[in-house]
Amino acid sequence: MQGVGFRPFVYALARRHGINGLVRNDAEGVHIEAEGDAGSLDHFLRGIEEDAPPLAVVETVAWHRLAALGERGFRIEESREGARRRALVSPDVATCEDCLTEVFDPSDRRYRYPFTNCTNCGPRFTITRQVPYDRATTTMASFEMCPECQKEYEDPTDRRFHAQPNACPVCGPRVRLLDRFGHELQAKPDDPILRTSRMLRGRAIVAIKGLGGYHLACDPFDEKAVKTLRGRKVRQDKPFALMARDLNQARKLCRTTPEEELLLASPARPIVLLERLDEAGVADEVAPRQNTLGVMLAYTPLHHLLLHDAGIPLVMTSGNNSDEPIAYRDEEALEQLGDIADFFLVHDRPIHMQTDDSVARVAREVTYPIRRSRGYAPSPLRVAESFGSHILACGGELKNTFCVAKDGHAFLSHHIGDLENYETLTSFREGIEHFCKLFDVRPELVAHDLHPEYLSTDYARELEVSGLPAAGVQHHHAHVASCLADNERPAEERVIGVALDGTGYGTDGAVWGGEFFEGSLRRGFARRGHLEYVPLPGGSAAIRQPWRMALAQLVSLYGEDETLELPLAAVRQAGDRNVRLIARLIEHELNTPPTSSAGRLFDAVAALICVPGTERTTYEGQAAVELELAADGPAGQGYPFRLRAENLGWVVEVSRIIRGVVEDVLSGREVGGISSRFHRTMAEVVVAGCERIRGVGGPTTVALSGGTFQNMLLLNQTIKLLEEKDFVVHKHKRVPTNDGGIALGQAVLADNVFGEQT
Ligand SMILES: [Zn+2]
Ligand SMILES: [Zn+2]
């Protein structure tokens, strides 16, 4: 990758070992010619592999002997144009320790300068307009370096050698503090960051321009401030993220494991979901009813200064209006956020690519991504086998990401969002063009979801009309393929794929989401079993109103009249009218497709035990999240269920599980116990399905994917039970298990299955 300080590192290493020669980038990577005695060359080679700078990824080192030329000294050669074009753009990187020291050193010329960066840190992807990556092709183009910065930039021994965004207080970007009408505040103190920190301590809500977009900040300990922010942002229950200054501050908010601390402090600085400490004093409104808090560490000098001055961690939530994309252009931000923020802390370095914060957690001591965006995108994902052609995969509808792929790498995009409005659709289209240019991908095949109404499918169809071969990939096939590609599994490997998910268009037109497959990346996947179909009354309305799923299950199981007589709070709350409404929808099959969705089954159970959010969800997947939160106490035995042979495969008799839940509710069992028992049941369902497939000659390796596996209780229990039965289990580790990961699976499957036919 470019801008990660590799050539200066080689230069320094060569000088240390008395090596003469040169280093340059060429088409295949970095090319080094080294002359010296055998011992020094050994040390030099070892140093390249072992001491490479933090951002450089050394995939392989190959060497061979050359005749000595009698070189004098060691030099960095300018790259040729071709090599520069091929070099990859790095993701944005959190401020390094060296830069941080300068920012807080009163004697340094960059003291309190919020845009300090070097070759080891700073903005990259978010400021890059085109390749080759050069100052002139970034949003830093309009800032001319002062002589001192220029000197650093040209000195191979300097930490800022070829640091494209290099800047200082004399020549670089500046911050300004504005009121919500865009007028600059001039009053004392005239340090806008210091002033902002004081306003935040005084209950203000401030929009802060960051690396990939605007944040909305407030004091997380001030219940009133947080409530105001929720009210203005029209966001009821979805948790806000916090930003802490450093690990010490994070430890006062949450319990952390060593793995979680590594993730928090990694150069990507994602929001990490951590177990919250009740005694931390964070307002309940920050994350209502959650036992976790999303925490990230400061990742730009501006954040470091602000948090230093404030002396407390801050709420830092995406600067948007409920479902709109994050604001990143200054004029738009004032318009979009003017009704939410009291003040705006802005700066004059434009953001070229809007990029949301990434979100991750640690599962079984390994990173488990939830949203892969800032700090990760557009890093290449290595795959086990090279792509046969250049591919564009359009992803899904919600949490959309797309993927371009060629040779041995896939480039999964930053988080685009839900493709439901004009703004996200525009960033989807522009993002694809940008990625194709950045990575020199000229798509020869476009992969898309089978859902006829996804806007991403529309986009693929447009390309198809203009002559590009297109391949539809079933949603859950893509999930399983994504998990396999994520784990760099070989294309020939036969696996059992389990996709537990919200919704995806099935090959039979039903809404799938509780699927058991057998197959491989090479040959594709065959459906062996699934959760029993139940009606999805009112289609997408049932997704927003989980009580509909509970009634659909009850009416299917007990019939309309008996359901009305069940002494269940869930039925009473829904009311007789709604029971009859659901019964009619089912009877006449009005906008009521069959579904095998695991997400909807979680919804139904959540509604049966009346956890919050089941009347109407305020964010996607809320009912399932609340159900997981409700779980309490040992599960004991799961609810009884059976696999029933049907057509060429089998179905999991979900109705029996529902009957068990209803009986537990009627017998007065606590909500916590029912939730635990249901989670246990779902883990047992996965194991039973896998054993059925393995029992008839199927493989013993299992890939787990789909949005429902964001549920940690379910994930951990499922893996534990599978491993007890000697299954080898793969889960996600580089891309999300939710729909944010499916573009990768689409790309790999399209390449294998469809590539063979052409
Ligand atoms: Zn630095
Ligand atoms: Zn300067």
PDB file of C-alpha atoms in Angstrom, residues 97-229:
ATOM      1  CA  GLU A  97       2.165   7.974  19.554  1.00  0.00           C
ATOM      2  CA  ASP A  98       4.892  10.158  18.038  1.00  0.00           C
ATOM      3  CA  CYS A  99       2.422  12.640  16.597  1.00  0.00           C
ATOM      4  CA  LEU A 100       0.453  12.648  19.829  1.00  0.00           C
ATOM      5  CA  THR A 101       3.565  13.520  21.802  1.00  0.00           C
ATOM      6  CA  GLU A 102       4.150  16.493  19.518  1.00  0.00           C
ATOM      7  CA  VAL A 103       0.555  17.675  19.810  1.00  0.00           C
ATOM      8  CA  PHE A 104       0.816  17.841  23.595  1.00  0.00           C
ATOM      9  CA  ASP A 105       4.362  19.270  23.714  1.00  0.00           C
ATOM     10  CA  PRO A 106       4.218  23.065  24.264  1.00  0.00           C
ATOM     11  CA  SER A 107       7.670  23.453  22.724  1.00  0.00           C
ATOM     12  CA  ASP A 108       6.758  21.633  19.506  1.00  0.00           C
ATOM     13  CA  ARG A 109       5.752  23.586  16.440  1.00  0.00           C
ATOM     14  CA  ARG A 110       2.685  21.366  16.154  1.00  0.00           C
ATOM     15  CA  TYR A 111       1.571  21.971  19.749  1.00  0.00           C
ATOM     16  CA  ARG A 112      -2.238  21.629  19.834  1.00  0.00           C
ATOM     17  CA  TYR A 113      -2.394  21.357  16.067  1.00  0.00           C
ATOM     18  CA  PRO A 114      -5.453  19.201  15.298  1.00  0.00           C
ATOM     19  CA  PHE A 115      -4.316  17.989  11.858  1.00  0.00           C
ATOM     20  CA  THR A 116      -0.914  16.611  12.815  1.00  0.00           C
ATOM     21  CA  ASN A 117      -0.070  13.390  10.984  1.00  0.00           C
ATOM     22  CA  CYS A 118       2.856  11.440   9.540  1.00  0.00           C
ATOM     23  CA  THR A 119       3.630   8.427   7.360  1.00  0.00           C
ATOM     24  CA  ASN A 120       2.463   6.160  10.160  1.00  0.00           C
ATOM     25  CA  CYS A 121      -0.872   7.815  10.769  1.00  0.00           C
ATOM     26  CA  GLY A 122      -3.553  10.167   9.529  1.00  0.00           C
ATOM     27  CA  PRO A 123      -6.247  10.400   6.895  1.00  0.00           C
ATOM     28  CA  ARG A 124      -5.956   8.337   3.701  1.00  0.00           C
ATOM     29  CA  PHE A 125      -9.065   6.827   2.121  1.00  0.00           C
ATOM     30  CA  THR A 126     -11.407   9.612   3.235  1.00  0.00           C
ATOM     31  CA  ILE A 127      -9.314  12.330   1.545  1.00  0.00           C
ATOM     32  CA  THR A 128      -8.294  10.469  -1.626  1.00  0.00           C
ATOM     33  CA  ARG A 129      -9.987  11.697  -4.784  1.00  0.00           C
ATOM     34  CA  GLN A 130      -8.137   9.479  -7.257  1.00  0.00           C
ATOM     35  CA  VAL A 131      -4.978   7.478  -7.851  1.00  0.00           C
ATOM     36  CA  PRO A 132      -2.042   7.683  -7.848  1.00  0.00           C
ATOM     37  CA  TYR A 133      -2.219   8.693  -4.191  1.00  0.00           C
ATOM     38  CA  ASP A 134      -0.437  12.027  -4.085  1.00  0.00           C
ATOM     39  CA  ARG A 135      -1.054  15.291  -2.299  1.00  0.00           C
ATOM     40  CA  ALA A 136      -2.461  16.703  -5.526  1.00  0.00           C
ATOM     41  CA  THR A 137      -5.077  13.949  -5.754  1.00  0.00           C
ATOM     42  CA  THR A 138      -6.272  14.381  -2.173  1.00  0.00           C
ATOM     43  CA  THR A 139      -8.411  17.029  -0.518  1.00  0.00           C
ATOM     44  CA  MET A 140      -5.120  18.481   0.796  1.00  0.00           C
ATOM     45  CA  ALA A 141      -4.329  19.722  -2.722  1.00  0.00           C
ATOM     46  CA  SER A 142      -5.316  23.309  -1.949  1.00  0.00           C
ATOM     47  CA  PHE A 143      -2.955  23.558   1.030  1.00  0.00           C
ATOM     48  CA  GLU A 144       0.540  24.439  -0.059  1.00  0.00           C
ATOM     49  CA  MET A 145       3.207  23.099   2.276  1.00  0.00           C
ATOM     50  CA  CYS A 146       5.323  25.696   4.101  1.00  0.00           C
ATOM     51  CA  PRO A 147       9.116  25.351   3.732  1.00  0.00           C
ATOM     52  CA  GLU A 148       9.436  23.441   6.996  1.00  0.00           C
ATOM     53  CA  CYS A 149       6.748  20.898   6.078  1.00  0.00           C
ATOM     54  CA  GLN A 150       8.198  20.606   2.584  1.00  0.00           C
ATOM     55  CA  LYS A 151      11.605  19.812   4.087  1.00  0.00           C
ATOM     56  CA  GLU A 152      10.137  17.002   6.194  1.00  0.00           C
ATOM     57  CA  TYR A 153       8.269  15.716   3.168  1.00  0.00           C
ATOM     58  CA  GLU A 154      11.435  15.437   1.090  1.00  0.00           C
ATOM     59  CA  ASP A 155      13.736  13.945   3.714  1.00  0.00           C
ATOM     60  CA  PRO A 156      13.891  10.129   3.588  1.00  0.00           C
ATOM     61  CA  THR A 157      15.052  10.020   7.191  1.00  0.00           C
ATOM     62  CA  ASP A 158      12.077  12.043   8.387  1.00  0.00           C
ATOM     63  CA  ARG A 159       8.907  10.484   9.773  1.00  0.00           C
ATOM     64  CA  ARG A 160       6.980  12.671   7.326  1.00  0.00           C
ATOM     65  CA  PHE A 161       8.828  11.644   4.178  1.00  0.00           C
ATOM     66  CA  HIS A 162       6.133  11.560   1.483  1.00  0.00           C
ATOM     67  CA  ALA A 163       3.380  11.902   4.068  1.00  0.00           C
ATOM     68  CA  GLN A 164       0.823  13.334   1.631  1.00  0.00           C
ATOM     69  CA  PRO A 165      -1.458  15.019   4.204  1.00  0.00           C
ATOM     70  CA  ASN A 166       1.528  16.589   6.011  1.00  0.00           C
ATOM     71  CA  ALA A 167       0.555  19.927   7.548  1.00  0.00           C
ATOM     72  CA  CYS A 168       1.260  22.336  10.376  1.00  0.00           C
ATOM     73  CA  PRO A 169      -0.354  25.420  11.932  1.00  0.00           C
ATOM     74  CA  VAL A 170       1.394  27.623   9.364  1.00  0.00           C
ATOM     75  CA  CYS A 171       0.220  25.898   6.198  1.00  0.00           C
ATOM     76  CA  GLY A 172      -2.498  23.374   6.995  1.00  0.00           C
ATOM     77  CA  PRO A 173      -6.228  23.214   7.678  1.00  0.00           C
ATOM     78  CA  ARG A 174      -7.820  25.075  10.586  1.00  0.00           C
ATOM     79  CA  VAL A 175     -10.795  24.559  12.841  1.00  0.00           C
ATOM     80  CA  ARG A 176     -13.586  27.039  13.409  1.00  0.00           C
ATOM     81  CA  LEU A 177     -16.513  27.093  15.781  1.00  0.00           C
ATOM     82  CA  LEU A 178     -19.863  28.103  14.297  1.00  0.00           C
ATOM     83  CA  ASP A 179     -23.313  28.627  15.684  1.00  0.00           C
ATOM     84  CA  ARG A 180     -26.088  26.632  14.090  1.00  0.00           C
ATOM     85  CA  PHE A 181     -26.674  29.313  11.472  1.00  0.00           C
ATOM     86  CA  GLY A 182     -23.096  29.061  10.289  1.00  0.00           C
ATOM     87  CA  HIS A 183     -21.772  32.242  11.935  1.00  0.00           C
ATOM     88  CA  GLU A 184     -18.300  31.995  13.345  1.00  0.00           C
ATOM     89  CA  LEU A 185     -17.926  32.543  17.077  1.00  0.00           C
ATOM     90  CA  GLN A 186     -15.137  34.964  17.882  1.00  0.00           C
ATOM     91  CA  ALA A 187     -15.459  35.333  21.648  1.00  0.00           C
ATOM     92  CA  LYS A 188     -12.840  34.243  24.204  1.00  0.00           C
ATOM     93  CA  PRO A 189     -11.295  31.788  24.677  1.00  0.00           C
ATOM     94  CA  ASP A 190     -10.391  31.950  21.003  1.00  0.00           C
ATOM     95  CA  ASP A 191      -9.223  28.347  20.882  1.00  0.00           C
ATOM     96  CA  PRO A 192     -12.263  26.735  19.227  1.00  0.00           C
ATOM     97  CA  ILE A 193     -11.472  23.292  20.619  1.00  0.00           C
ATOM     98  CA  LEU A 194     -11.105  24.487  24.188  1.00  0.00           C
ATOM     99  CA  ARG A 195     -14.267  26.513  23.814  1.00  0.00           C
ATOM    100  CA  THR A 196     -16.153  23.517  22.428  1.00  0.00           C
ATOM    101  CA  SER A 197     -15.077  21.373  25.353  1.00  0.00           C
ATOM    102  CA  ARG A 198     -16.498  23.944  27.772  1.00  0.00           C
ATOM    103  CA  MET A 199     -19.777  24.126  25.894  1.00  0.00           C
ATOM    104  CA  LEU A 200     -20.045  20.342  25.992  1.00  0.00           C
ATOM    105  CA  ARG A 201     -19.586  20.465  29.750  1.00  0.00           C
ATOM    106  CA  GLY A 202     -22.403  23.001  29.807  1.00  0.00           C
ATOM    107  CA  ARG A 203     -24.989  20.713  28.225  1.00  0.00           C
ATOM    108  CA  ALA A 204     -24.513  21.826  24.610  1.00  0.00           C
ATOM    109  CA  ILE A 205     -24.857  19.475  21.656  1.00  0.00           C
ATOM    110  CA  VAL A 206     -22.073  20.049  19.159  1.00  0.00           C
ATOM    111  CA  ALA A 207     -21.684  18.709  15.639  1.00  0.00           C
ATOM    112  CA  ILE A 208     -18.022  17.885  15.119  1.00  0.00           C
ATOM    113  CA  LYS A 209     -16.436  17.335  11.744  1.00  0.00           C
ATOM    114  CA  GLY A 210     -14.260  14.255  11.904  1.00  0.00           C
ATOM    115  CA  LEU A 211     -12.411  12.015   9.507  1.00  0.00           C
ATOM    116  CA  GLY A 212     -15.238  10.420   7.559  1.00  0.00           C
ATOM    117  CA  GLY A 213     -18.146  12.639   8.505  1.00  0.00           C
ATOM    118  CA  TYR A 214     -19.789  14.608  11.296  1.00  0.00           C
ATOM    119  CA  HIS A 215     -20.387  13.361  14.802  1.00  0.00           C
ATOM    120  CA  LEU A 216     -22.896  14.702  17.287  1.00  0.00           C
ATOM    121  CA  ALA A 217     -21.302  15.080  20.694  1.00  0.00           C
ATOM    122  CA  CYS A 218     -22.590  15.667  24.204  1.00  0.00           C
ATOM    123  CA  ASP A 219     -21.783  14.914  27.838  1.00  0.00           C
ATOM    124  CA  PRO A 220     -22.658  11.233  28.461  1.00  0.00           C
ATOM    125  CA  PHE A 221     -23.082  11.741  32.197  1.00  0.00           C
ATOM    126  CA  ASP A 222     -25.699  14.440  31.752  1.00  0.00           C
ATOM    127  CA  GLU A 223     -29.081  12.739  31.441  1.00  0.00           C
ATOM    128  CA  LYS A 224     -30.702  15.938  30.167  1.00  0.00           C
ATOM    129  CA  ALA A 225     -28.147  16.525  27.427  1.00  0.00           C
ATOM    130  CA  VAL A 226     -28.429  12.939  26.205  1.00  0.00           C
ATOM    131  CA  LYS A 227     -32.219  13.098  26.283  1.00  0.00           C
ATOM    132  CA  THR A 228     -32.174  16.308  24.281  1.00  0.00           C
ATOM    133  CA  LEU A 229     -29.924  14.709  21.697  1.00  0.00           C
TER     134      LEU A 229
END
